[in-house]
PDB file of C-alpha atoms in Angstrom:
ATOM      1  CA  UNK A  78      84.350  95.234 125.585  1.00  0.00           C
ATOM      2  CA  UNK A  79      82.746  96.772 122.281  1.00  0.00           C
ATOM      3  CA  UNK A  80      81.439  94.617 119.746  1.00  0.00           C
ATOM      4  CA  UNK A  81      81.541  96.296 115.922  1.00  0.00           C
ATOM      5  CA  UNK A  82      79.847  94.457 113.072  1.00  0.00           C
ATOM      6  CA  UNK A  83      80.535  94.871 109.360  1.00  0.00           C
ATOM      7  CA  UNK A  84      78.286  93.675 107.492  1.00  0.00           C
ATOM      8  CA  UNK A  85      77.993  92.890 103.522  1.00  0.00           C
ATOM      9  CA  UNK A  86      74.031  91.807 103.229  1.00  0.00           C
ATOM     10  CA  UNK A  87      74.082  91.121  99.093  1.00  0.00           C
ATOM     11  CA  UNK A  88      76.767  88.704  99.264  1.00  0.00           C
ATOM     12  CA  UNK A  89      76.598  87.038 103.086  1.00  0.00           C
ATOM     13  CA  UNK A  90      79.516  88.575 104.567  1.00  0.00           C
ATOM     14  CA  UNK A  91      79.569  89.773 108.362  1.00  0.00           C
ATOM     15  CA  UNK A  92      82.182  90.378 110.198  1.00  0.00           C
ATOM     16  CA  UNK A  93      82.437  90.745 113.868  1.00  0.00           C
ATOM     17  CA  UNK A  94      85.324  92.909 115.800  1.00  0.00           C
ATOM     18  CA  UNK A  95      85.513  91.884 119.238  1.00  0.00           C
ATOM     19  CA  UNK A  96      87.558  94.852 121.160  1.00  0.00           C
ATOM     20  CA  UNK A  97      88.886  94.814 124.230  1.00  0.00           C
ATOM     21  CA  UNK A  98      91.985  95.493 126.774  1.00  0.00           C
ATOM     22  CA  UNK A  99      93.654  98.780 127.331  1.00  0.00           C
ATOM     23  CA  UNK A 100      90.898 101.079 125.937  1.00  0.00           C
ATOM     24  CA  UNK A 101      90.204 104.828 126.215  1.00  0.00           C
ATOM     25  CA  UNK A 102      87.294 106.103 124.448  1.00  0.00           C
ATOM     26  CA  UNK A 103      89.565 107.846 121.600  1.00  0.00           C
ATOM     27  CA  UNK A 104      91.616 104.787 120.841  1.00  0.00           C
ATOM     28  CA  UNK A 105      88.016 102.839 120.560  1.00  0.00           C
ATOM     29  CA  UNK A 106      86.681 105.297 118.290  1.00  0.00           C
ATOM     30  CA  UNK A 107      89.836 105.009 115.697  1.00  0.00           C
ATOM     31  CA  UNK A 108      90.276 101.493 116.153  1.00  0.00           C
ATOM     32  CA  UNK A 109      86.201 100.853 114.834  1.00  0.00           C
ATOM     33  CA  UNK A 110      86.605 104.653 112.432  1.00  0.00           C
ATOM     34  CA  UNK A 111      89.549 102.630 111.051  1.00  0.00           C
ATOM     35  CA  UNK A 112      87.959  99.390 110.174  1.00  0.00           C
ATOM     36  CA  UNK A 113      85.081 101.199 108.361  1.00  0.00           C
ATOM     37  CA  UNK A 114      87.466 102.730 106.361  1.00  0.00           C
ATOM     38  CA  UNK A 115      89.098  99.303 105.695  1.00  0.00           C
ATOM     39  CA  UNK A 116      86.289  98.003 104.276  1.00  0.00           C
ATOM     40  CA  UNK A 117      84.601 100.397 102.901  1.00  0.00           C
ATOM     41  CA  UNK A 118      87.587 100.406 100.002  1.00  0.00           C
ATOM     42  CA  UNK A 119      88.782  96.267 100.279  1.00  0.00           C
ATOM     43  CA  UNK A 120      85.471  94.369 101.639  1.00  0.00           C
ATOM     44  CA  UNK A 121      84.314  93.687  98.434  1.00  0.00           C
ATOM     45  CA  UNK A 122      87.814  91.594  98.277  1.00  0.00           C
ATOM     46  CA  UNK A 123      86.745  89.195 101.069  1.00  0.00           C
ATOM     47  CA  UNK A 124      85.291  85.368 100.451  1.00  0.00           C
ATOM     48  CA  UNK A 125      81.859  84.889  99.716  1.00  0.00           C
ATOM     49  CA  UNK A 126      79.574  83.934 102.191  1.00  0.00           C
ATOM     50  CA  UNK A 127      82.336  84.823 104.902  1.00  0.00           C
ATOM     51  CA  UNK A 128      81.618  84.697 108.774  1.00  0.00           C
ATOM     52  CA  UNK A 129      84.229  86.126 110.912  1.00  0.00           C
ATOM     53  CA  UNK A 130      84.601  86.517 114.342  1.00  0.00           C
ATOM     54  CA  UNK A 131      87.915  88.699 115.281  1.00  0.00           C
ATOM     55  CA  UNK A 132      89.248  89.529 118.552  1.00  0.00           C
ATOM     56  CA  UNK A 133      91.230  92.546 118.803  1.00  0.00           C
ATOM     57  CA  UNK A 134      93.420  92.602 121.849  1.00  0.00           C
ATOM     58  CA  UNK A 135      95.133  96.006 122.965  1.00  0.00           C
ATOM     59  CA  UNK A 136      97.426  96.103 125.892  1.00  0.00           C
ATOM     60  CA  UNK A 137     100.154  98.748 126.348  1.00  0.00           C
ATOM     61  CA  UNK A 138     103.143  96.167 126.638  1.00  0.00           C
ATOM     62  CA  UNK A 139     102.418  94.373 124.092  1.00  0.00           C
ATOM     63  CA  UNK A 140     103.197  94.274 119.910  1.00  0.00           C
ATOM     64  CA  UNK A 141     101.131  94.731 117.373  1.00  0.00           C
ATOM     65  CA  UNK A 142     100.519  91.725 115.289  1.00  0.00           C
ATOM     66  CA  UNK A 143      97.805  89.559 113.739  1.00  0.00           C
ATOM     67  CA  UNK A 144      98.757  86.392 115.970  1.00  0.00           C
ATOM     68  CA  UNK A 145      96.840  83.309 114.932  1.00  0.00           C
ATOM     69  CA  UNK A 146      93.220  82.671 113.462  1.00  0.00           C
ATOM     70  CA  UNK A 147      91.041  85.879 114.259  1.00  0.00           C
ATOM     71  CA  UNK A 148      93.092  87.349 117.097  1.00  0.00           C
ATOM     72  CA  UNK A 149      94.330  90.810 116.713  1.00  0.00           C
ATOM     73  CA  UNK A 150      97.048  92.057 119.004  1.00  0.00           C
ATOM     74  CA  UNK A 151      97.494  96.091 119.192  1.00  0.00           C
ATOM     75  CA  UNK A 152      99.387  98.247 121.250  1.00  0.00           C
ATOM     76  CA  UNK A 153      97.692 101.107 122.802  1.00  0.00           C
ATOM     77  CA  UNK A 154     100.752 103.315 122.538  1.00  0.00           C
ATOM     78  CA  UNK A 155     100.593 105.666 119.962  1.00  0.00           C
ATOM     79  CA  UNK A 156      98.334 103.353 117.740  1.00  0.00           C
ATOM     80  CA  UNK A 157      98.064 104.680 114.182  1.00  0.00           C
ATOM     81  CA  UNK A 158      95.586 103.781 111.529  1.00  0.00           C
ATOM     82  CA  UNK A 159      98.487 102.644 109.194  1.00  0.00           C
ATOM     83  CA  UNK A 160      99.457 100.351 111.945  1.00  0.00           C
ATOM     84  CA  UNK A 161      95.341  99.326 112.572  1.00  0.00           C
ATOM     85  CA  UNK A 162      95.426  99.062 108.110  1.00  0.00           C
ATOM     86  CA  UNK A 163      98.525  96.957 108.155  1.00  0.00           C
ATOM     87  CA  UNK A 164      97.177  93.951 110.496  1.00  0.00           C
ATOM     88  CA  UNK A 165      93.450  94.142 108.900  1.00  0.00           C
ATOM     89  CA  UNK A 166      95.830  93.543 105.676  1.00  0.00           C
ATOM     90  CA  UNK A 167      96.998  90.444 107.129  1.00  0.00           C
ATOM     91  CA  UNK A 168      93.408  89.691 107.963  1.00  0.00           C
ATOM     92  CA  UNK A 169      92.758  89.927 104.453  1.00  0.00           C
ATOM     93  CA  UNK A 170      95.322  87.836 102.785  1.00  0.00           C
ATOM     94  CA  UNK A 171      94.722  85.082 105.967  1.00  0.00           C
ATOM     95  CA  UNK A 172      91.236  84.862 104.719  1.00  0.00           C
ATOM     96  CA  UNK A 173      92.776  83.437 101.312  1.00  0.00           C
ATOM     97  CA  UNK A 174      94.669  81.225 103.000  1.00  0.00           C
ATOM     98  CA  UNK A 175      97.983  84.198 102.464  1.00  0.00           C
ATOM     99  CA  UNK A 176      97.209  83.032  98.571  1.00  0.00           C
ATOM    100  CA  UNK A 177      97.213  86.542  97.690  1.00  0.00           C
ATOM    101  CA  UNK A 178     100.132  87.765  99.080  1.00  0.00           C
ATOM    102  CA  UNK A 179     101.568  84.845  97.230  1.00  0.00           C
ATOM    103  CA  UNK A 180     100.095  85.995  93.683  1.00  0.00           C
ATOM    104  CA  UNK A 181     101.589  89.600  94.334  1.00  0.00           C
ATOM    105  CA  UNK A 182     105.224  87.940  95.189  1.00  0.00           C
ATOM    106  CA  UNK A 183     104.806  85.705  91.715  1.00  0.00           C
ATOM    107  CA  UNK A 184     103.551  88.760  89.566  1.00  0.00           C
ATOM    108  CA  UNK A 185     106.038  91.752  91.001  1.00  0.00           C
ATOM    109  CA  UNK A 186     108.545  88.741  90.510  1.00  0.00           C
ATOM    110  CA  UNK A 187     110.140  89.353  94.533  1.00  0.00           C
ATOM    111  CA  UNK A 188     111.443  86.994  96.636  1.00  0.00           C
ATOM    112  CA  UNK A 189     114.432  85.937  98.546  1.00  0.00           C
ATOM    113  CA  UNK A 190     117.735  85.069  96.543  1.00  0.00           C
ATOM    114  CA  UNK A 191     118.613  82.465  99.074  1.00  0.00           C
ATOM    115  CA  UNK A 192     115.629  81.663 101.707  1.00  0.00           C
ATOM    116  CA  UNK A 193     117.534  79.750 104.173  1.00  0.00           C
ATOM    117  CA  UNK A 194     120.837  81.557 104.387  1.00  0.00           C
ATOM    118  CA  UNK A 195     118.293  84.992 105.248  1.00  0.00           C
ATOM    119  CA  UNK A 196     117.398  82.701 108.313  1.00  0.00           C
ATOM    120  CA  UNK A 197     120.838  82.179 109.137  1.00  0.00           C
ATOM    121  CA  UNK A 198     122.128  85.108 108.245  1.00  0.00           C
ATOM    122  CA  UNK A 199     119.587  87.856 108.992  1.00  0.00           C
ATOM    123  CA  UNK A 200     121.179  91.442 108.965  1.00  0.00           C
ATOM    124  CA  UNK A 201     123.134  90.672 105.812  1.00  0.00           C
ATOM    125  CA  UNK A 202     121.212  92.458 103.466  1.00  0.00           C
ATOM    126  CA  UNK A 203     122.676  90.501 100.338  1.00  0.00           C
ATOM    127  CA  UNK A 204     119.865  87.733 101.837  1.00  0.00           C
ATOM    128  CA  UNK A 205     117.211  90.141 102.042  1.00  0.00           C
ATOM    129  CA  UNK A 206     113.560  89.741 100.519  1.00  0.00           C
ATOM    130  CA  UNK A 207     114.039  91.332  96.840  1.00  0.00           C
ATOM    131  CA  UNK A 208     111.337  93.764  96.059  1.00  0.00           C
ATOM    132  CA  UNK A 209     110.969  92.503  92.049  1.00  0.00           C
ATOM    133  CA  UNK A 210     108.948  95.401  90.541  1.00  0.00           C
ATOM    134  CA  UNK A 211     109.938  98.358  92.741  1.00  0.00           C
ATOM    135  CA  UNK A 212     109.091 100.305  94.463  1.00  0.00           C
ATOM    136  CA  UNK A 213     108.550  98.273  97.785  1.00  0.00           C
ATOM    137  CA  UNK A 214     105.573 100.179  99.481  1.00  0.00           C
ATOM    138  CA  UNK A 215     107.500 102.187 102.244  1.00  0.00           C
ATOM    139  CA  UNK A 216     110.908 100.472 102.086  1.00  0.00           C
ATOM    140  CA  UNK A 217     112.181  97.006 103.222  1.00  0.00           C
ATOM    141  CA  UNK A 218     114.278  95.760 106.365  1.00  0.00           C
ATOM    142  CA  UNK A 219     114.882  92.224 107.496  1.00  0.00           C
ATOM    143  CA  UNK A 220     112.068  91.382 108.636  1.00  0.00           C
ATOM    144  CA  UNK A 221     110.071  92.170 105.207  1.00  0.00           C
ATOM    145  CA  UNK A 222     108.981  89.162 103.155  1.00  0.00           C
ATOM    146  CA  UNK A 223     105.736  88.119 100.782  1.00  0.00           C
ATOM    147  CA  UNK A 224     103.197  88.557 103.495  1.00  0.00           C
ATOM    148  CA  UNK A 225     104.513  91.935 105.530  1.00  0.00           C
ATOM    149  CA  UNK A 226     104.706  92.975 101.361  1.00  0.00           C
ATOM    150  CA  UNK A 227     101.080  92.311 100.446  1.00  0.00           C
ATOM    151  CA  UNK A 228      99.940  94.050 104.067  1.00  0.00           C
ATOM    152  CA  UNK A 229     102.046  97.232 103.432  1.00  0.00           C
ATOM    153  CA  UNK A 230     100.489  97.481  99.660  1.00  0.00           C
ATOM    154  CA  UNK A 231      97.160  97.444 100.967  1.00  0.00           C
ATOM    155  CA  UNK A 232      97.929 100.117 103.914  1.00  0.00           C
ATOM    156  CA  UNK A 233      99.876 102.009 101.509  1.00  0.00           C
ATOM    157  CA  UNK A 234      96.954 101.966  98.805  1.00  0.00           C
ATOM    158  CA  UNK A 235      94.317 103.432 101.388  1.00  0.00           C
ATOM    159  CA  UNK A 236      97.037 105.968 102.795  1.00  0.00           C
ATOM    160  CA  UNK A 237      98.979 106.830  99.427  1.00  0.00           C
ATOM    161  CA  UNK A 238     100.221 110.130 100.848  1.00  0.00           C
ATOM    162  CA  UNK A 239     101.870 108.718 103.838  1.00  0.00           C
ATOM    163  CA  UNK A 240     103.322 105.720 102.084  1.00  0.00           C
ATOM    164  CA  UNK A 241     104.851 108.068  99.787  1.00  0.00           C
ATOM    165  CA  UNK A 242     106.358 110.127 102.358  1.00  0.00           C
ATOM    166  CA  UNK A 243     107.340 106.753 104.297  1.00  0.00           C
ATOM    167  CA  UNK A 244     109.187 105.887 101.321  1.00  0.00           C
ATOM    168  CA  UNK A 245     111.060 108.764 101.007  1.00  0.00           C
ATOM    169  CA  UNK A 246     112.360 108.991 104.564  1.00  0.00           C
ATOM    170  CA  UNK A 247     113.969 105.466 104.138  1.00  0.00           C
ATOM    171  CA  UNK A 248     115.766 105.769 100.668  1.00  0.00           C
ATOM    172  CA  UNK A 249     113.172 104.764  98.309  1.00  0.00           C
ATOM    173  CA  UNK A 250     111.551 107.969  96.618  1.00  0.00           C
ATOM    174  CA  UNK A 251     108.876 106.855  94.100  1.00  0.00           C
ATOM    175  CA  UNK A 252     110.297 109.253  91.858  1.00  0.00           C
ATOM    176  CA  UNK A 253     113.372 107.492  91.148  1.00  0.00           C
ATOM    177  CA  UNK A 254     111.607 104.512  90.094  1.00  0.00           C
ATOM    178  CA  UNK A 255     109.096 106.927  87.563  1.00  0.00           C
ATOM    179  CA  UNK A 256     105.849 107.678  89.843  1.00  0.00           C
ATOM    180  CA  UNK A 257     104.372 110.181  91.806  1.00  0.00           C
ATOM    181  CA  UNK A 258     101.819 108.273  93.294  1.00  0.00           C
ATOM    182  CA  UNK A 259     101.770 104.567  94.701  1.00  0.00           C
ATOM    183  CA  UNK A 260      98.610 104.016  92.801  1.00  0.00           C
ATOM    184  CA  UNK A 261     100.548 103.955  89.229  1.00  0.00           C
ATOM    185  CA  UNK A 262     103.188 101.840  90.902  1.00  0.00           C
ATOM    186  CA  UNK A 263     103.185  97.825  90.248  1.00  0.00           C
ATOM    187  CA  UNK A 264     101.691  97.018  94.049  1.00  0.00           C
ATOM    188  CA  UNK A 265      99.371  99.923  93.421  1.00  0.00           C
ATOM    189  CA  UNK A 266      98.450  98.628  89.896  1.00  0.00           C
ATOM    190  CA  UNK A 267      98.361  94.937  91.389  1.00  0.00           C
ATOM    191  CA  UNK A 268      95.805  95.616  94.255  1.00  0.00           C
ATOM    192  CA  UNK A 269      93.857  98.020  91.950  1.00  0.00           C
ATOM    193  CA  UNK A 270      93.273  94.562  89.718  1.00  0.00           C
ATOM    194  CA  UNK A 271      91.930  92.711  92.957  1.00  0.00           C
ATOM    195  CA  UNK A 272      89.272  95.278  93.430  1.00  0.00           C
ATOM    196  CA  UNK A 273      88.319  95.086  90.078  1.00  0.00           C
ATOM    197  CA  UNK A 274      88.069  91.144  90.082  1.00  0.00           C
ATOM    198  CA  UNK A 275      85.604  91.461  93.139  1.00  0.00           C
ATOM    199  CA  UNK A 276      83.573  94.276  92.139  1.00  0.00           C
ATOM    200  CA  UNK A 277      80.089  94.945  94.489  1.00  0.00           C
ATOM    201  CA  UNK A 278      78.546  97.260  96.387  1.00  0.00           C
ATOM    202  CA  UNK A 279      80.088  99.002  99.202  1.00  0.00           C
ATOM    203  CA  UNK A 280      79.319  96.884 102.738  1.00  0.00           C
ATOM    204  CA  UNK A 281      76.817  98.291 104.768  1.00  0.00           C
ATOM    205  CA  UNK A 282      78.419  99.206 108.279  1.00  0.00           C
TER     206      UNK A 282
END
C-alpha cells in the first residue's frame, strides 16, 4: 500500500491518500502525479484546519466512484487523470457538505424541470438535469445532476483542452454558446470565483 500526504502547513490542512489494490508502478505514479496536480490549483479551496484520511481503492472489476466518507473506488483499466480529477472533485464538494455544488446549481440557475418524474422516467430526456447557463462542462446524459455538474467543472477547469474537445464530440461546441475556452464560460467563471474567495499559498506536497 502507498501512503501520499498533502500537506497545507500555514493553514492546518493535511491530507492523507491511502492507495491500494490492483497497482502497477505506472498507475501509482499517476494516481499520486494526479493528486499533486489537484491540489496544487484547488487546495487552497479546502476547510480550514482540515484532517483527512482517504482510501483509494483500485481493483480492475470494479467502477470508479467516490463511495462514502473518504473511500475512493478506481478502476485500474485505462485510468485517466480526468477520471482521477473528477472523483477528487467529489472529494472536494463532500468536504462542504456538497454545499458547493449546490451554490453552482443556484447561480448557473440548472436543475431538473420535474425531479421525481426523472426518477421514474429516466431516458426521457424532457426530465433531464437542465444545464441553466450553458455550456454544461463536457455534455450531459441521464445520469448528470448538481453534484456530477460541480465535479466535471472542476476536472474540466484543470484540463480545459480536453473538456473542450469532450464537448465537442457530444454536441455541445463551446463555440455555439460564444467561448473558446471553458475558463470564460459561466462554470469556468464560477470556480474561478471560489479560488479567489480562498486565496493562499500553494500546499506544500
Amino acid at each position: 500500500m502507498k501512503v501520499h500526504q498533502v500537506k497545507y502547513e500555514d493553514i492546518d490542512i493535511a491530507h492523507q491518500f491511502q492507495i491500494g489494490g490492483d497497482l502497477t508502478t505506472e498507475l501509482e505514479e499517476r494516481l499520486v502525479n494526479t493528486i499533486n496536480h489537484f491540489y496544487e490549483i484547488t487546495g487552497s479551496i479546502f476547510p480550514t484546519r482540515s484532517y483527512k484520511n482517504y482510501v483509494i481503492h483500485v481493483d480492475r472489476k470494479g467502477g470508479n466512484q467516490f463511495a462514502y466518507h473518504d473511500r475512493i473506488n478506481f478502476n485500474s483499466i485505462r485510468l485517466t487523470e480526468w477520471t482521477i480529477v473528477h472523483e477528487l472533485g467529489h472529494a472536494l464538494d463532500a468536504s462542504y457538505g456538497w454545499q458547493l455544488s449546490k451554490r453552482m446549481r443556484a447561480e448557473t440557475g440548472s436543475g431538473f424541470p420535474i425531479k421525481i418524474l426523472h426518477k421514474a422516467f429516466p431516458r426521457w430526456k424532457v426530465f433531464w438535469y437542465r444545464v441553466g447557463s450553458p455550456p454544461p462542462p463536457c455534455g450531459v446524459n441521464a445520469k448528470f445532476n448538481s453534484i456530477e455538474d460541480f465535479a466535471e467543472t472542476v476536472t474540466a477547469f484543470i484540463f480545459p483542452e480536453k473538456a473542450k474537445e469532450k464537448a465537442a464530440a457530444r454536441g455541445f461546441n463551446y463555440e455555439k454558446y460564444g467561448y473558446t475556452h471553458f475558463h470564460e464560460t459561466p462554470r469556468g467563471r464560477f470556480f474561478q470565483k471560489l479560488l479567489d474567495e480562498h486565496k493562499k499559498e500553494a500546499p506544500s506536497i
